[in-house]
């Protein structure tokens, strides 16, 4: 059984009304793209978040652009809007 | 590699103390460049009364460390301090401090500017403003990406 943690920040967290969740994904490895498609099916707000081209993402606290990245059990994914610090 | 200090904290910082730390027993560097960012009372034509900064604990510190290390690869830097505040901030409050020392001024100026430009588009911080019309998340600026891309 593959288990991953998913975190959401800032406006994304608010629009999903969800700071974090745990996903159980069965035994087969999945890509980031597949996991995003699965999350997008949770409802209208989720679809909107995952269709947003500006959505940023991190795997194990490192920013990633490549959706074909294979996700492993125990990984932590995070989704958030463009950053605005400084 | 430079001596790097990274702090992400709710509490305020003292500018003079941070400068002292960068300069103490540091006779090899002749240049010190600092940047302090503060909360403005206006943004995009709206009056701002308060700001809340959210971040991704753990990733933020790693990311700032990585940016400081990248600066060290490009310029000869002696010491680097990056402090970024999170939580609720009032107008005029300090948000961010970047201080770098170097043998010479050009490395210090450029290293400091690079760190701020990269921090703006890479470090996982998000600002929420309190305006007269209510709360709103600050939108990322395209110009910040252009600034970071120039390096």
mmCIF file of C-alpha atoms in Angstrom:
data_model
loop_
_atom_site.group_PDB
_atom_site.id
_atom_site.type_symbol
_atom_site.label_atom_id
_atom_site.label_comp_id
_atom_site.label_asym_id
_atom_site.label_seq_id
_atom_site.Cartn_x
_atom_site.Cartn_y
_atom_site.Cartn_z
ATOM 1 C CA UNK A 1 0.000 0.000 0.000
ATOM 2 C CA UNK A 2 1.359 3.389 -1.031
ATOM 3 C CA UNK A 3 0.694 6.186 1.428
ATOM 4 C CA UNK A 4 1.577 9.806 0.723
ATOM 5 C CA UNK A 5 0.957 13.076 2.543
ATOM 6 C CA UNK A 6 -0.407 16.054 0.660
ATOM 7 C CA UNK A 7 -0.187 19.624 1.982
ATOM 8 C CA UNK A 8 -1.917 22.777 0.756
ATOM 9 C CA UNK A 9 -0.927 26.354 1.488
ATOM 10 C CA UNK A 10 -2.308 29.898 1.368
ATOM 11 C CA UNK A 11 -5.134 30.588 -1.129
ATOM 12 C CA UNK A 12 -5.095 26.954 -2.297
ATOM 13 C CA UNK A 13 -5.604 25.703 1.270
ATOM 14 C CA UNK A 14 -8.454 28.157 1.718
ATOM 15 C CA UNK A 15 -10.258 27.382 -1.521
ATOM 16 C CA UNK A 16 -10.095 23.630 -0.796
ATOM 17 C CA UNK A 17 -10.796 24.181 2.895
ATOM 18 C CA UNK A 18 -8.115 21.552 3.518
ATOM 19 C CA UNK A 19 -4.637 22.059 5.027
ATOM 20 C CA UNK A 20 -3.533 18.470 4.473
ATOM 21 C CA UNK A 21 -4.633 14.936 3.748
ATOM 22 C CA UNK A 22 -3.235 11.441 3.456
ATOM 23 C CA UNK A 23 -3.713 9.429 0.274
ATOM 24 C CA UNK A 24 -3.708 5.645 0.041
ATOM 25 C CA UNK A 25 -2.853 4.719 -3.507
ATOM 26 C CA UNK A 26 -2.707 0.929 -3.760
ATOM 27 C CA UNK A 27 0.455 -0.888 -4.735
ATOM 28 C CA UNK A 28 1.273 0.545 -8.142
ATOM 29 C CA UNK A 29 3.584 3.508 -8.396
ATOM 30 C CA UNK A 30 2.034 6.668 -9.744
ATOM 31 C CA UNK A 31 3.312 9.830 -11.310
ATOM 32 C CA UNK A 32 2.682 13.288 -9.942
ATOM 33 C CA UNK A 33 0.363 13.846 -12.905
ATOM 34 C CA UNK A 34 -1.766 10.800 -12.012
ATOM 35 C CA UNK A 35 -2.064 11.874 -8.389
ATOM 36 C CA UNK A 36 -3.084 15.382 -9.438
ATOM 37 C CA UNK A 37 -5.753 13.958 -11.748
ATOM 38 C CA UNK A 38 -7.076 11.898 -8.876
ATOM 39 C CA UNK A 39 -7.161 14.881 -6.498
ATOM 40 C CA UNK A 40 -8.907 17.016 -9.124
ATOM 41 C CA UNK A 41 -11.843 14.587 -9.081
ATOM 42 C CA UNK A 42 -12.714 15.463 -5.495
ATOM 43 C CA UNK A 43 -15.013 18.294 -6.537
ATOM 44 C CA UNK A 44 -15.385 21.583 -8.307
ATOM 45 C CA UNK A 45 -12.962 23.559 -6.122
ATOM 46 C CA UNK A 46 -10.355 20.807 -6.532
ATOM 47 C CA UNK A 47 -10.751 20.774 -10.289
ATOM 48 C CA UNK A 48 -10.274 24.529 -10.395
ATOM 49 C CA UNK A 49 -7.110 24.390 -8.272
ATOM 50 C CA UNK A 50 -5.519 21.634 -10.339
ATOM 51 C CA UNK A 51 -6.472 23.245 -13.655
ATOM 52 C CA UNK A 52 -4.707 26.472 -12.679
ATOM 53 C CA UNK A 53 -1.544 26.797 -14.724
ATOM 54 C CA UNK A 54 0.049 28.924 -12.024
ATOM 55 C CA UNK A 55 -0.249 26.202 -9.384
ATOM 56 C CA UNK A 56 3.165 25.474 -7.845
ATOM 57 C CA UNK A 57 4.166 22.147 -6.369
ATOM 58 C CA UNK A 58 6.848 20.587 -4.215
ATOM 59 C CA UNK A 59 7.818 16.983 -3.576
ATOM 60 C CA UNK A 60 9.597 16.385 -0.271
ATOM 61 C CA UNK A 61 10.065 20.145 0.135
ATOM 62 C CA UNK A 62 11.716 20.691 -3.231
ATOM 63 C CA UNK A 63 9.946 22.651 -5.974
ATOM 64 C CA UNK A 64 9.232 20.493 -9.057
ATOM 65 C CA UNK A 65 7.962 21.250 -12.564
ATOM 66 C CA UNK A 66 7.989 17.779 -14.054
ATOM 67 C CA UNK A 67 4.609 16.068 -13.658
ATOM 68 C CA UNK A 68 6.019 12.761 -14.922
ATOM 69 C CA UNK A 69 7.980 12.415 -11.669
ATOM 70 C CA UNK A 70 7.265 9.057 -9.994
ATOM 71 C CA UNK A 71 5.974 9.427 -6.447
ATOM 72 C CA UNK A 72 7.055 6.935 -3.788
ATOM 73 C CA UNK A 73 5.337 5.790 -0.632
ATOM 74 C CA UNK A 74 6.165 8.159 2.226
ATOM 75 C CA UNK A 75 6.652 11.168 -0.055
ATOM 76 C CA UNK A 76 5.152 14.512 0.910
ATOM 77 C CA UNK A 77 3.542 16.544 -1.848
ATOM 78 C CA UNK A 78 2.612 20.193 -1.472
ATOM 79 C CA UNK A 79 0.506 22.445 -3.688
ATOM 80 C CA UNK A 80 0.397 26.220 -3.413
ATOM 81 C CA UNK A 81 -0.031 29.474 -5.350
ATOM 82 C CA UNK A 82 2.922 31.499 -6.662
ATOM 83 C CA UNK A 83 4.977 32.709 -3.720
ATOM 84 C CA UNK A 84 4.900 36.317 -2.496
ATOM 85 C CA UNK A 85 7.509 36.686 0.232
ATOM 86 C CA UNK A 86 10.200 39.298 0.691
ATOM 87 C CA UNK B 1 31.697 28.622 1.541
ATOM 88 C CA UNK B 2 30.439 31.607 3.469
ATOM 89 C CA UNK B 3 29.114 31.430 7.013
ATOM 90 C CA UNK B 4 25.351 31.305 6.525
ATOM 91 C CA UNK B 5 22.686 32.156 9.098
ATOM 92 C CA UNK B 6 19.024 31.493 8.209
ATOM 93 C CA UNK B 7 16.154 32.414 10.520
ATOM 94 C CA UNK B 8 12.412 32.199 9.955
ATOM 95 C CA UNK B 9 10.651 33.679 12.952
ATOM 96 C CA UNK B 10 7.581 35.505 14.246
ATOM 97 C CA UNK B 11 9.465 37.940 16.446
ATOM 98 C CA UNK B 12 11.096 41.139 15.271
ATOM 99 C CA UNK B 13 14.859 41.378 14.750
ATOM 100 C CA UNK B 14 17.291 44.100 15.725
ATOM 101 C CA UNK B 15 19.060 45.586 12.718
ATOM 102 C CA UNK B 16 22.136 46.793 14.632
ATOM 103 C CA UNK B 17 22.646 43.406 16.332
ATOM 104 C CA UNK B 18 22.463 41.610 12.993
ATOM 105 C CA UNK B 19 25.034 43.992 11.513
ATOM 106 C CA UNK B 20 27.265 43.405 14.559
ATOM 107 C CA UNK B 21 27.097 39.636 14.016
ATOM 108 C CA UNK B 22 28.089 40.050 10.372
ATOM 109 C CA UNK B 23 31.014 42.297 11.285
ATOM 110 C CA UNK B 24 32.301 40.726 14.522
ATOM 111 C CA UNK B 25 35.835 39.277 14.206
ATOM 112 C CA UNK B 26 35.554 39.648 10.462
ATOM 113 C CA UNK B 27 38.698 41.446 9.375
ATOM 114 C CA UNK B 28 38.935 39.845 5.953
ATOM 115 C CA UNK B 29 35.805 41.508 4.538
ATOM 116 C CA UNK B 30 35.773 45.199 3.677
ATOM 117 C CA UNK B 31 32.201 45.386 2.408
ATOM 118 C CA UNK B 32 28.822 44.916 4.073
ATOM 119 C CA UNK B 33 25.520 45.326 2.188
ATOM 120 C CA UNK B 34 22.171 45.013 3.969
ATOM 121 C CA UNK B 35 18.583 45.047 2.792
ATOM 122 C CA UNK B 36 15.537 45.459 5.026
ATOM 123 C CA UNK B 37 12.002 45.009 3.702
ATOM 124 C CA UNK B 38 9.113 46.595 5.626
ATOM 125 C CA UNK B 39 5.310 46.469 5.470
ATOM 126 C CA UNK B 40 3.971 49.336 3.284
ATOM 127 C CA UNK B 41 0.683 51.044 4.037
ATOM 128 C CA UNK B 42 -0.431 50.645 0.415
ATOM 129 C CA UNK B 43 -0.470 48.092 -2.389
ATOM 130 C CA UNK B 44 -2.161 48.170 -5.814
ATOM 131 C CA UNK B 45 -4.021 51.348 -4.923
ATOM 132 C CA UNK B 46 -5.467 50.044 -1.636
ATOM 133 C CA UNK B 47 -4.680 51.117 1.906
ATOM 134 C CA UNK B 48 -3.143 48.262 3.869
ATOM 135 C CA UNK B 49 -3.651 48.049 7.616
ATOM 136 C CA UNK B 50 -2.046 44.693 8.361
ATOM 137 C CA UNK B 51 -0.237 41.767 6.748
ATOM 138 C CA UNK B 52 -0.154 38.061 7.571
ATOM 139 C CA UNK B 53 2.685 35.910 6.291
ATOM 140 C CA UNK B 54 2.215 32.178 5.857
ATOM 141 C CA UNK B 55 5.046 29.793 4.996
ATOM 142 C CA UNK B 56 5.879 26.118 4.519
ATOM 143 C CA UNK B 57 7.872 25.210 7.657
ATOM 144 C CA UNK B 58 10.943 23.160 6.824
ATOM 145 C CA UNK B 59 10.899 23.848 3.108
ATOM 146 C CA UNK B 60 11.314 27.578 3.727
ATOM 147 C CA UNK B 61 14.546 27.166 5.692
ATOM 148 C CA UNK B 62 15.953 24.672 3.159
ATOM 149 C CA UNK B 63 15.056 26.946 0.302
ATOM 150 C CA UNK B 64 16.714 30.028 1.880
ATOM 151 C CA UNK B 65 19.828 27.981 2.642
ATOM 152 C CA UNK B 66 19.941 26.834 -0.991
ATOM 153 C CA UNK B 67 19.581 30.419 -2.274
ATOM 154 C CA UNK B 68 22.437 31.566 0.005
ATOM 155 C CA UNK B 69 24.621 28.710 -1.263
ATOM 156 C CA UNK B 70 23.858 29.622 -4.872
ATOM 157 C CA UNK B 71 24.947 33.208 -4.122
ATOM 158 C CA UNK B 72 28.229 31.852 -2.708
ATOM 159 C CA UNK B 73 28.880 29.976 -5.924
ATOM 160 C CA UNK B 74 28.545 33.157 -7.963
ATOM 161 C CA UNK B 75 30.271 35.722 -5.769
ATOM 162 C CA UNK B 76 32.976 35.743 -3.155
ATOM 163 C CA UNK B 77 30.960 36.220 0.008
ATOM 164 C CA UNK B 78 32.194 35.994 3.587
ATOM 165 C CA UNK B 79 29.018 35.916 5.672
ATOM 166 C CA UNK B 80 25.331 35.807 4.851
ATOM 167 C CA UNK B 81 22.357 36.356 7.151
ATOM 168 C CA UNK B 82 18.779 35.920 5.931
ATOM 169 C CA UNK B 83 15.933 36.580 8.377
ATOM 170 C CA UNK B 84 12.300 36.369 7.261
ATOM 171 C CA UNK B 85 9.389 36.995 9.576
ATOM 172 C CA UNK B 86 6.061 35.115 9.500
ATOM 173 C CA UNK B 87 2.690 35.613 11.186
ATOM 174 C CA UNK B 88 0.872 38.904 11.752
ATOM 175 C CA UNK B 89 2.725 42.109 10.909
ATOM 176 C CA UNK B 90 1.680 45.751 11.208
ATOM 177 C CA UNK B 91 2.416 48.621 8.808
ATOM 178 C CA UNK B 92 6.049 49.652 9.224
ATOM 179 C CA UNK B 93 7.126 46.321 10.696
ATOM 180 C CA UNK B 94 10.269 44.737 9.337
ATOM 181 C CA UNK B 95 9.582 41.643 7.168
ATOM 182 C CA UNK B 96 12.953 40.586 5.834
ATOM 183 C CA UNK B 97 16.651 41.159 6.430
ATOM 184 C CA UNK B 98 19.418 40.153 4.044
ATOM 185 C CA UNK B 99 22.993 41.006 4.983
ATOM 186 C CA UNK B 100 26.127 39.899 3.160
ATOM 187 C CA UNK B 101 29.794 40.643 3.640
ATOM 188 C CA UNK B 102 32.548 40.400 1.085
ATOM 189 C CA UNK B 103 36.094 41.544 0.457
ATOM 190 C CA UNK B 104 34.808 44.074 -2.075
ATOM 191 C CA UNK B 105 31.617 46.008 -2.624
ATOM 192 C CA UNK B 106 30.511 44.635 -6.006
ATOM 193 C CA UNK B 107 30.243 41.054 -4.770
ATOM 194 C CA UNK B 108 28.365 42.257 -1.694
ATOM 195 C CA UNK B 109 25.898 44.405 -3.687
ATOM 196 C CA UNK B 110 25.224 41.750 -6.288
ATOM 197 C CA UNK B 111 25.087 38.850 -3.839
ATOM 198 C CA UNK B 112 22.549 40.711 -1.737
ATOM 199 C CA UNK B 113 20.350 41.623 -4.707
ATOM 200 C CA UNK B 114 20.496 38.074 -6.073
ATOM 201 C CA UNK B 115 19.351 36.643 -2.719
ATOM 202 C CA UNK B 116 16.369 39.020 -2.555
ATOM 203 C CA UNK B 117 15.389 38.421 -6.192
ATOM 204 C CA UNK B 118 15.534 34.639 -5.776
ATOM 205 C CA UNK B 119 13.765 34.715 -2.426
ATOM 206 C CA UNK B 120 10.874 36.633 -4.012
ATOM 207 C CA UNK B 121 10.092 33.907 -6.557
ATOM 208 C CA UNK B 122 11.376 30.717 -4.916
ATOM 209 C CA UNK B 123 10.880 30.772 -1.154
ATOM 210 C CA UNK B 124 7.484 29.439 0.001
ATOM 211 C CA UNK B 125 6.028 32.522 1.696
ATOM 212 C CA UNK B 126 2.579 33.982 1.035
ATOM 213 C CA UNK B 127 1.277 37.408 2.056
ATOM 214 C CA UNK B 128 -2.314 38.135 2.952
ATOM 215 C CA UNK B 129 -3.277 41.797 3.239
ATOM 216 C CA UNK B 130 -5.928 43.426 5.328
ATOM 217 C CA UNK B 131 -7.396 46.285 3.275
ATOM 218 C CA UNK B 132 -10.359 48.615 3.820
ATOM 219 C CA UNK B 133 -12.363 46.175 1.636
ATOM 220 C CA UNK B 134 -11.355 43.088 3.608
ATOM 221 C CA UNK B 135 -8.681 40.437 3.332
ATOM 222 C CA UNK B 136 -6.955 39.398 0.131
ATOM 223 C CA UNK B 137 -4.004 37.243 -0.869
ATOM 224 C CA UNK B 138 -1.244 39.200 -2.558
ATOM 225 C CA UNK B 139 -0.781 38.187 -6.213
ATOM 226 C CA UNK B 140 2.639 37.275 -7.504
ATOM 227 C CA UNK B 141 4.123 39.910 -9.798
ATOM 228 C CA UNK B 142 5.410 39.086 -13.262
ATOM 229 C CA UNK B 143 8.119 41.727 -12.750
ATOM 230 C CA UNK B 144 9.531 39.692 -9.844
ATOM 231 C CA UNK B 145 10.048 36.750 -12.208
ATOM 232 C CA UNK B 146 11.812 39.022 -14.665
ATOM 233 C CA UNK B 147 14.107 40.293 -11.912
ATOM 234 C CA UNK B 148 15.032 36.740 -10.900
ATOM 235 C CA UNK B 149 15.558 35.680 -14.510
ATOM 236 C CA UNK B 150 18.138 38.385 -15.136
ATOM 237 C CA UNK B 151 20.781 36.513 -13.088
#
